[in-house]
XYZ file of C-alpha atoms in Angstrom:
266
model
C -4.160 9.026 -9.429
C -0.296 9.776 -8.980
C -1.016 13.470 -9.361
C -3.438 13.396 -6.659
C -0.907 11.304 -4.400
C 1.206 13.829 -5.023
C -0.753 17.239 -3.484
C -1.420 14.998 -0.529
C 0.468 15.688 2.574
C 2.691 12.375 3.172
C 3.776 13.500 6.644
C 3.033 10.650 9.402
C 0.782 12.124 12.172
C -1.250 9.665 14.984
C -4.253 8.707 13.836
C -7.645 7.045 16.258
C -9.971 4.675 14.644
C -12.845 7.141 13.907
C -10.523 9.750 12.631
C -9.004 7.258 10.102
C -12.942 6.469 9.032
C -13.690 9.667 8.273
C -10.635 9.790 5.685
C -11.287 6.819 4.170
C -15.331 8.333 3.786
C -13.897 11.517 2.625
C -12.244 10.199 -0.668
C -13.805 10.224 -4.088
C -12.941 8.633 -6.988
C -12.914 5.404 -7.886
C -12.964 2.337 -5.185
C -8.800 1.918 -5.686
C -8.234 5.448 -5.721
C -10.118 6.744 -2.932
C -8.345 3.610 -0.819
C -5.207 4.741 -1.832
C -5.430 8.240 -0.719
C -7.098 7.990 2.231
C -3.673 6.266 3.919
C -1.723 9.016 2.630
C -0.286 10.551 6.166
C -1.266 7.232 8.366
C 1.621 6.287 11.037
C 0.888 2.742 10.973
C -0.097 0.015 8.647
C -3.431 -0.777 10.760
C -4.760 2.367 8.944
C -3.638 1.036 5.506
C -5.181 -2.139 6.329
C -8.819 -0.299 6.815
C -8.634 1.590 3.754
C -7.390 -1.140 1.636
C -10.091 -3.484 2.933
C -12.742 -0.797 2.640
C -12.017 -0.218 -0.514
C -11.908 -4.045 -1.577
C -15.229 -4.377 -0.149
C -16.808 -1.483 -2.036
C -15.067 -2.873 -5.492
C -16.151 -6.686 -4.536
C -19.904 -6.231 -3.353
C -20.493 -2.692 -4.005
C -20.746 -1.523 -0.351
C -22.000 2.030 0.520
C -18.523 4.314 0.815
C -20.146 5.775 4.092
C -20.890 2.530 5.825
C -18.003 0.309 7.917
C -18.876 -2.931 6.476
C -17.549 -6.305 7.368
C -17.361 -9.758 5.551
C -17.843 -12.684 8.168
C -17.191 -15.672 6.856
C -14.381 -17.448 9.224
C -16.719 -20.043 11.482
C -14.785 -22.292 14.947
C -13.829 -25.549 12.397
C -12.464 -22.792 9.728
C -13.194 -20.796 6.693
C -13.997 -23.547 3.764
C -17.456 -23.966 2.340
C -18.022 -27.696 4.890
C -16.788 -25.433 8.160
C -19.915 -23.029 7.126
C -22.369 -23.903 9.767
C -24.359 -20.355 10.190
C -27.531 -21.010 8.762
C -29.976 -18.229 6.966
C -33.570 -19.739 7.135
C -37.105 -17.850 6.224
C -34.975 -14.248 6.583
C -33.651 -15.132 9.693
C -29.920 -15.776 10.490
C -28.542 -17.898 13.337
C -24.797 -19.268 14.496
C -21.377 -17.991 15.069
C -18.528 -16.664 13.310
C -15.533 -16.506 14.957
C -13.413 -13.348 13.365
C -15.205 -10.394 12.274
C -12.877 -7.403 11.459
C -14.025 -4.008 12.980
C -15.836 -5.890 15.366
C -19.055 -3.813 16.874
C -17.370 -0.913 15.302
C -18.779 -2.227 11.931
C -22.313 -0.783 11.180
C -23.037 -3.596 8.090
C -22.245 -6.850 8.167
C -21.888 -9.337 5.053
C -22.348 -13.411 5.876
C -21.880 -16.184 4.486
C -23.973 -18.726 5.560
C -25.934 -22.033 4.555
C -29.159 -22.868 3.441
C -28.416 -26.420 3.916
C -26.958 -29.210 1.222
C -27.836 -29.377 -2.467
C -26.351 -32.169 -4.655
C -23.769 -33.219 -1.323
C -22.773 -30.030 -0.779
C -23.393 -26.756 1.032
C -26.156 -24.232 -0.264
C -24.005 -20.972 0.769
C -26.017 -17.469 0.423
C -24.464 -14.052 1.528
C -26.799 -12.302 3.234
C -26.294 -8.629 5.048
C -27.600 -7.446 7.930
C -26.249 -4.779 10.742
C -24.325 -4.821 13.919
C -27.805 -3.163 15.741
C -30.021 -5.905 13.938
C -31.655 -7.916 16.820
C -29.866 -11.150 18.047
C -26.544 -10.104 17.365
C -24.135 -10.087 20.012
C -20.289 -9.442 19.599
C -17.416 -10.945 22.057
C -14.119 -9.023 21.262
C -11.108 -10.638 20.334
C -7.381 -9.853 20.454
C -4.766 -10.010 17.783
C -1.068 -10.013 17.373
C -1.102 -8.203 14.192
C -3.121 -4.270 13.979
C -4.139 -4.295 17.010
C -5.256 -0.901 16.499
C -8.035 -2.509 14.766
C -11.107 -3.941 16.675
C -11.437 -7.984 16.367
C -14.523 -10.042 17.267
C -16.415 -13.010 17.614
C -20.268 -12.481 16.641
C -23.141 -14.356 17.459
C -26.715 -14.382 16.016
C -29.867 -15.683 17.362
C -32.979 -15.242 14.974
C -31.338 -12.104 13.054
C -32.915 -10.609 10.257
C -30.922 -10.745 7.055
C -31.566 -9.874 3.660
C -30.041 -12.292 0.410
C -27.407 -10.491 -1.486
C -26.249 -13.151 -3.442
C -27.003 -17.188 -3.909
C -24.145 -19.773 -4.653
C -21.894 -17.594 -2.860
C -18.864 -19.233 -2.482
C -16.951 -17.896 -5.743
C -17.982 -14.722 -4.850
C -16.073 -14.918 -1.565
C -12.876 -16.310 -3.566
C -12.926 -13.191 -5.702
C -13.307 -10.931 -2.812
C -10.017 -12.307 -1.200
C -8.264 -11.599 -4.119
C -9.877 -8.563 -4.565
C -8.634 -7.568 -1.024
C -4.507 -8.656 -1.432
C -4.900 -6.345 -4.588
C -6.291 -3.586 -2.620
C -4.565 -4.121 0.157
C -0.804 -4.040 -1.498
C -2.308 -0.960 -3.080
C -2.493 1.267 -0.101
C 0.738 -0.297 1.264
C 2.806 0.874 -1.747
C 0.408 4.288 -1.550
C 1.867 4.567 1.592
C 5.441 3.572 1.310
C 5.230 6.148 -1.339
C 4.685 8.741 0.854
C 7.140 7.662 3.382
C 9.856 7.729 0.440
C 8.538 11.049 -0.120
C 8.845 12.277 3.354
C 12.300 10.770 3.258
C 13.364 12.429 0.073
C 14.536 8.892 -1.412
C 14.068 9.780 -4.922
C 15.044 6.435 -6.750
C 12.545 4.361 -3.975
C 9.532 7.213 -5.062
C 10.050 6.328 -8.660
C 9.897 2.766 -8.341
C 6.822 2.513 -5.744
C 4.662 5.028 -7.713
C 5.328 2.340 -11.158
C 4.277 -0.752 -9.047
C 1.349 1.306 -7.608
C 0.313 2.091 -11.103
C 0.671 -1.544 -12.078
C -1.427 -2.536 -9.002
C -4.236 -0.034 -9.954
C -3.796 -1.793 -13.763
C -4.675 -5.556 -11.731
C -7.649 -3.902 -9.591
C -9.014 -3.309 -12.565
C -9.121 -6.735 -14.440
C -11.385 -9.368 -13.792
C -10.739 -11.086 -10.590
C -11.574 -14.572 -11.967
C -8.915 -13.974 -14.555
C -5.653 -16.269 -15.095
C -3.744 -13.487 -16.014
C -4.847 -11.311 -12.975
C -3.505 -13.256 -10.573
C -0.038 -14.041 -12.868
C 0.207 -9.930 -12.627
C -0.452 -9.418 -8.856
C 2.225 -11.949 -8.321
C 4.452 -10.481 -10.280
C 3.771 -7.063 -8.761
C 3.981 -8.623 -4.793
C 7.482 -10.411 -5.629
C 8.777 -6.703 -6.718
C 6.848 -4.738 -3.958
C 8.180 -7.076 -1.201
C 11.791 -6.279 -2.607
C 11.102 -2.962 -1.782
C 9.524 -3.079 1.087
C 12.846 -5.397 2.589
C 14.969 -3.108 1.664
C 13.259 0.138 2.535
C 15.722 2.830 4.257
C 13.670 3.900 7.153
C 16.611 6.570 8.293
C 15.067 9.889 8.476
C 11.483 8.642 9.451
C 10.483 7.903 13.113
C 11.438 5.019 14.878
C 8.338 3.720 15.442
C 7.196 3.625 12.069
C 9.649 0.939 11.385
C 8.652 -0.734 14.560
C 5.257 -0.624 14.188
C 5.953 -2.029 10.397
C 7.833 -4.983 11.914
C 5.054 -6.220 13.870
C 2.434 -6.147 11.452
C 4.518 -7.128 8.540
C 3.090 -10.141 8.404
C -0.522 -9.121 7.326
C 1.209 -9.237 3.544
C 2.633 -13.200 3.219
């Protein structure tokens, strides 16, 4: 992986939306790997945000590489298996969720939704259908963090939807922690390529061992103890870095753009 980071051309250039797709599509390898290269180059983190989520997506549920696919779960009274009020009845999905990243820009969409109550508690199912799937409406949404990134609330009325998976809840715990490992992935992937840009030598050598260790976690069982010991370990040392990062030599905004958005990594 670090020798293919390396033939990639780490010099920050504007990217749109659709451009930054078709990089993330363009990437083989492995689910980590392709994420990781595909921000190689980006001029903002909203780009390593996409791949990184992507890529979590494809390692989590096994989503299509060529398809923007979205996991709405969030709901108005929050995102905890008793605020789950979407319900998915005889095929057909109906109800709100309230953030759904990539908005209409998405062409799949993963939901978590109810079936009702079973033993006191909520029968959740994930179920998948698409953003051109009749009844579903989308009412876009703003955010102070990547804004580059389009935000909505959806709506569905009657929508078809096919079951991916039954007592889904765990499965949605695994995919967030599938997505902070992913997600600190592409950020070091592309801190690393800043450094390189930069010519900081000692901040290359230490990004490119945490981005190995990362790539180590992505590849252990989510559920596991020791998985989520390691990523912690791995964040505390990354966030070091990423503090103390000497942005001279780059482009302003880079560093600007990095303060606002920050905050997508507590």
């Amino acid at each position: 992986m670090l020798d293919r980071l390396f033939t990639l051309d780490p010099t920050p250039r504007p990217l749109e939306l659709q451009t930054a797709w078709k990089r993330v599509q363009s990437m083989s390898g492995s689910a980590f790997e392709a994420a990781v290269c595909a921000d190689i180059g980006s001029d903002r983190l909203a780009w390593v945000f996409a791949a990184g989520y992507h890529g979590a997506l494809q390692r989590a549920y096994g989503v299509p590489a060529d398809r923007k696919t979205a996991l709405c779960v969030t709901e108005q009274r929050g995102n905890t298996p008793r605020a789950i009020e979407c319900r998915w009845d005889a095929g057909l999905l109906t109800g709100d969720k309230s953030f759904v990243t990539m908005g209409e820009q998405a062409e799949d969409l993963l939901v978590l939704a109810s079936r009702g109550e079973q033993d006191g508690q909520k029968d959740l199912v994930l179920v998948k259908t698409t953003t051109a799937a009749a009844g579903v409406s989308f009412h876009p949404t703003s955010i102070p963090l990547v804004p580059e990134i389009p935000h909505a609330s959806a709506s569905f009325d009657a929508t078809p939807a096919e079951l991916l998976e039954e007592h889904a809840w765990p499965a949605v715990k695994r995919f967030r922690f599938v997505e902070d490992v992913f997600v600190l992935g592409t950020t070091l992937a592309w801190f690393l390529g800043l450094a390189r840009v930069g010519q900081k030598h000692s901040e290359v050598g230490e990004l490119s061992a945490l981005l190995l260790a990362t790539r180590a976690v992505a590849d252990l069982d989510p559920t596991a103890p020791t998985a989520h010991i390691a990523y912690e370990g791995i964040f505390v040392s990354a966030r070091g870095v990423f503090d103390s990062f000497d942005w001279s030599g780059l482009p302003a905004e880079l560093a600007d753009r990095w303060g606002r958005d920050r905050a997508l990594l507590q």
